[in-house]
Coordinates of C-alpha atoms in Angstrom, one line a residue:
M1 CA 118.4 179.1 105.9
E2 CA 120.3 181.4 108.3
K3 CA 124.0 181.2 107.9
Q4 CA 125.9 179.8 110.8
P5 CA 128.3 182.3 112.4
G6 CA 132.0 181.8 112.0
M7 CA 134.2 180.7 115.0
V8 CA 136.3 183.3 116.8
S9 CA 139.5 181.7 118.0
F10 CA 141.9 183.3 120.5
V11 CA 145.2 181.6 119.6
G12 CA 148.3 181.7 121.7
A13 CA 151.5 182.4 119.8
G14 CA 153.8 181.3 122.6
P15 CA 157.2 183.0 122.3
G16 CA 156.6 183.8 118.6
D17 CA 158.6 181.0 116.9
P18 CA 156.3 179.4 114.3
E19 CA 157.9 176.0 115.2
L20 CA 156.6 176.4 118.8
L21 CA 153.0 177.2 117.6
T22 CA 150.5 174.4 118.2
L23 CA 149.4 172.5 115.0
K24 CA 145.8 173.6 115.7
G25 CA 146.8 177.2 116.1
K26 CA 148.8 177.1 112.8
R27 CA 145.8 175.6 111.0
L28 CA 143.4 178.2 112.3
I29 CA 145.7 181.0 111.3
E30 CA 146.0 179.6 107.8
E31 CA 142.1 179.3 107.5
A32 CA 141.2 182.6 109.0
A33 CA 139.4 185.2 107.0
L34 CA 140.3 187.8 109.6
L35 CA 143.5 187.7 111.5
L36 CA 143.8 190.2 114.4
Y37 CA 147.2 190.3 116.1
A38 CA 148.7 191.9 119.3
G39 CA 150.9 194.6 117.8
S40 CA 154.7 194.4 117.4
M41 CA 155.0 191.5 119.8
I42 CA 153.8 189.1 117.1
P43 CA 156.7 188.3 114.6
P44 CA 156.0 188.7 110.9
A45 CA 156.7 185.0 110.4
L46 CA 153.5 184.2 112.2
L47 CA 151.5 186.7 110.1
D48 CA 152.9 185.2 107.0
L49 CA 151.0 182.0 107.8
A50 CA 147.8 183.8 106.9
S51 CA 146.1 183.3 103.6
P52 CA 146.8 186.0 101.0
R53 CA 143.0 186.5 100.9
A54 CA 142.8 187.2 104.7
S55 CA 142.4 190.6 106.3
V56 CA 145.4 191.0 108.6
I57 CA 144.9 193.8 111.1
D58 CA 146.9 195.1 114.0
A59 CA 144.6 195.1 117.0
A60 CA 146.9 197.0 119.3
P61 CA 145.5 200.5 118.4
L62 CA 141.9 199.3 118.6
D63 CA 139.7 199.6 121.7
L64 CA 137.5 196.7 122.8
E65 CA 134.4 197.8 120.9
E66 CA 136.3 198.4 117.6
C67 CA 137.9 195.0 117.9
H68 CA 134.6 193.3 118.7
S69 CA 132.9 195.1 115.7
L70 CA 135.5 193.7 113.3
M71 CA 135.2 190.2 114.7
L72 CA 131.4 190.5 114.5
Q73 CA 131.4 191.6 110.9
F74 CA 133.4 188.5 109.7
A75 CA 131.8 186.0 112.1
R76 CA 128.2 187.0 111.1
A77 CA 129.2 186.4 107.5
G78 CA 130.1 182.8 108.5
Q79 CA 133.9 183.5 108.2
P80 CA 136.5 182.2 110.7
V81 CA 138.3 184.8 112.8
V82 CA 141.6 184.5 114.7
H83 CA 142.8 186.8 117.4
L84 CA 146.5 186.1 117.8
H85 CA 147.9 186.7 121.3
T86 CA 151.5 186.4 122.7
G87 CA 152.1 183.5 125.1
D88 CA 149.0 181.8 126.2
P89 CA 145.7 183.8 126.0
A90 CA 144.3 181.8 129.0
V91 CA 147.1 183.0 131.3
Y92 CA 147.2 186.7 132.3
S93 CA 145.2 188.0 129.4
A94 CA 142.1 190.3 129.3
L95 CA 139.7 188.0 127.4
R96 CA 136.8 188.1 129.8
E97 CA 135.2 191.2 128.3
Q98 CA 135.7 190.0 124.7
L99 CA 134.2 186.6 125.5
A100 CA 131.2 188.2 127.2
L101 CA 130.5 190.4 124.1
L102 CA 130.7 187.3 121.8
D103 CA 128.3 185.4 124.1
R104 CA 126.0 188.4 124.1
D105 CA 125.9 188.4 120.3
G106 CA 125.6 184.6 119.9
I107 CA 129.1 184.1 118.3
P108 CA 130.9 180.9 119.1
W109 CA 134.5 181.1 120.4
Q110 CA 137.4 179.0 121.5
V111 CA 140.7 179.6 123.3
V112 CA 143.7 177.8 121.9
P113 CA 146.6 177.7 124.3
G114 CA 150.2 178.7 123.5
I115 CA 153.4 178.1 125.4
T116 CA 153.3 180.5 128.3
A117 CA 156.4 182.5 129.4
A118 CA 156.9 180.5 132.5
S119 CA 157.4 177.3 130.4
T120 CA 159.5 179.0 127.8
A121 CA 161.8 180.6 130.4
A122 CA 162.0 177.4 132.5
A123 CA 163.1 175.4 129.4
A124 CA 165.8 178.0 128.7
L125 CA 167.1 177.6 132.3
G126 CA 166.9 173.8 132.6
A127 CA 164.1 172.4 134.7
P128 CA 163.5 174.7 137.7
L129 CA 159.7 174.2 137.9
Q130 CA 159.5 170.4 137.9
N131 CA 158.1 170.1 141.5
G132 CA 155.4 172.6 140.8
F133 CA 155.5 176.4 141.1
S134 CA 153.5 179.5 141.7
L135 CA 152.9 182.3 139.2
V136 CA 152.3 185.9 140.2
S137 CA 152.0 189.0 138.1
L138 CA 153.4 192.2 139.5
S139 CA 151.2 194.4 137.3
D140 CA 148.7 196.4 139.3
L141 CA 146.7 197.6 136.3
L142 CA 143.9 195.1 136.7
V143 CA 144.6 193.8 140.3
P144 CA 145.1 196.2 143.2
A145 CA 148.7 196.5 144.4
D146 CA 147.7 195.5 148.0
E147 CA 146.4 192.2 146.6
V148 CA 149.6 191.6 144.7
R149 CA 151.5 192.2 147.9
R150 CA 149.3 189.7 149.8
N151 CA 149.9 187.1 147.1
L152 CA 153.7 187.6 147.2
R153 CA 153.8 187.2 151.0
A154 CA 151.7 184.1 150.9
V155 CA 153.8 182.5 148.1
A156 CA 157.1 183.5 149.7
Q157 CA 156.1 181.4 152.8
S158 CA 155.5 178.3 150.6
A159 CA 158.1 175.7 149.4
L160 CA 157.4 176.5 145.7
P161 CA 159.6 178.4 143.2
V162 CA 157.8 181.5 141.9
T163 CA 157.7 183.0 138.5
L164 CA 157.1 186.8 138.4
Y165 CA 155.2 188.0 135.3
N166 CA 155.1 191.7 134.2
P167 CA 157.8 192.5 136.8
A168 CA 158.6 196.1 135.9
G169 CA 158.0 198.8 133.4
R170 CA 160.0 202.0 132.8
K171 CA 158.0 203.8 135.5
R172 CA 156.5 200.9 137.4
R173 CA 159.3 199.3 139.5
Q174 CA 158.1 199.7 143.1
L175 CA 156.4 196.3 143.3
L176 CA 159.5 194.5 141.9
A177 CA 161.6 196.1 144.7
E178 CA 159.0 195.0 147.3
A179 CA 158.8 191.5 145.9
L180 CA 162.5 191.0 146.1
D181 CA 162.5 192.3 149.7
I182 CA 159.7 189.9 150.6
F183 CA 161.5 186.9 149.2
R184 CA 164.9 187.9 150.7
E185 CA 163.2 188.1 154.1
A186 CA 161.4 184.8 153.7
R187 CA 164.0 182.7 151.9
G188 CA 167.3 184.5 152.4
G189 CA 169.6 186.2 150.0
D190 CA 171.5 183.0 149.1
I191 CA 168.5 181.3 147.5
L192 CA 169.0 180.8 143.8
C193 CA 167.1 182.8 141.3
A194 CA 167.2 183.7 137.6
F195 CA 165.7 185.9 134.9
V196 CA 165.1 185.3 131.2
R197 CA 164.6 188.3 128.9
H198 CA 162.8 187.7 125.5
A199 CA 162.3 184.0 126.3
G200 CA 162.2 181.8 123.2
R201 CA 163.2 184.6 120.9
P202 CA 166.4 185.1 119.0
E203 CA 167.5 187.9 121.3
E204 CA 167.0 185.8 124.4
T205 CA 169.3 186.5 127.4
R206 CA 169.4 185.0 130.8
W207 CA 171.0 185.4 134.2
I208 CA 171.4 182.9 137.1
G209 CA 172.7 183.7 140.6
R210 CA 171.8 184.4 144.2
L211 CA 168.8 186.5 145.1
A212 CA 171.0 189.0 146.9
D213 CA 172.8 189.6 143.6
L214 CA 169.9 189.9 141.2
P215 CA 170.5 192.9 139.0
A216 CA 167.0 194.4 139.3
D217 CA 167.8 197.3 137.0
D218 CA 168.1 194.9 134.1
V219 CA 164.6 193.6 134.6
D220 CA 161.8 195.0 132.3
M221 CA 158.5 193.9 130.9
S222 CA 160.1 191.5 128.5
T223 CA 161.7 189.6 131.4
L224 CA 160.4 186.7 133.5
V225 CA 161.9 186.5 137.0
L226 CA 162.2 183.1 138.7
I227 CA 162.9 182.8 142.4
G228 CA 163.9 179.4 143.5
S229 CA 163.1 177.3 146.5
A230 CA 165.2 175.4 149.0
R231 CA 165.3 172.5 146.5
T232 CA 166.6 174.7 143.6
V233 CA 170.1 173.8 142.5
T234 CA 172.5 174.8 139.7
D235 CA 174.9 172.7 137.7
Q236 CA 177.0 173.6 134.7
G237 CA 174.9 176.7 134.0
A238 CA 171.5 175.1 134.3
L239 CA 168.9 175.6 137.0
F240 CA 166.6 172.9 138.3
E241 CA 164.8 171.5 141.3
A242 CA 166.2 168.4 143.0
R243 CA 163.7 165.6 143.2
G244 CA 165.7 162.9 144.7
Y245 CA 166.5 161.2 141.4
A246 CA 170.2 162.2 141.6
E247 CA 170.6 160.4 144.9
K248 CA 168.5 157.4 143.8
Y249 CA 169.8 156.8 140.2
L250 CA 172.9 158.8 139.7
D251 CA 176.3 159.1 141.5
K252 CA 176.6 160.9 144.8
D253 CA 178.5 163.8 143.3
A254 CA 175.4 166.0 143.4
P255 CA 175.3 169.5 141.9
A256 CA 175.7 172.6 143.9
S257 CA 172.8 174.1 145.8
A258 CA 172.3 177.7 147.0
A259 CA 173.5 176.7 150.4
D260 CA 176.8 175.3 149.0
G261 CA 177.6 178.7 147.4
R262 CA 179.1 176.8 144.4

């Protein structure tokens, strides 16, 4: 009787804190015969969850075919495989090619979500996304820069806060400058905004202020930028979107908005 292939699971590590890993993700890591992980962005505490008998391999130096070959070797032997990603592997990842290769070779797979950066950063700031939001990546590695610009202009005209993923690298900063110009023109320089660097990690830092004052030079690839809407307000160092509850249930001493300048 032919052995059933092992499952390949793409598990989201979220911000990297084992306490913020899903229970299913933790169980799959513990049971994996092969644990591939996304380089230095995965903390050792997560790798320590693996069985002492597991093969734990850094996938960062591997190309697509090398990574697939390793997964195939274990899965065809009926052994479970986990590929551990930062954040949520279903949001701004490059899974399509890996999934297509697994389908081609008849290997079952599943994607296990993690806490994505937008949720982690929003929690660090307060509740700035509670009326909905838009998410745009500024990376032009897989999406043409002109398409990114069109997305930015469309979102800027909406009433939604926006979170900017992959905002800038050491050499790739032009789209961040253009994005800030687009939102300043559409929403004004007084609109509230924020950024969180290393969201959910011990070295987490954050900044909240007006869009006109955002220190763009401090933004890097470990940073998520959030640009608020007309509903975005700040109170006692927190950022959130007003939904009418303050007026309905609380007293009338409402927190400051961007228009207040407080």
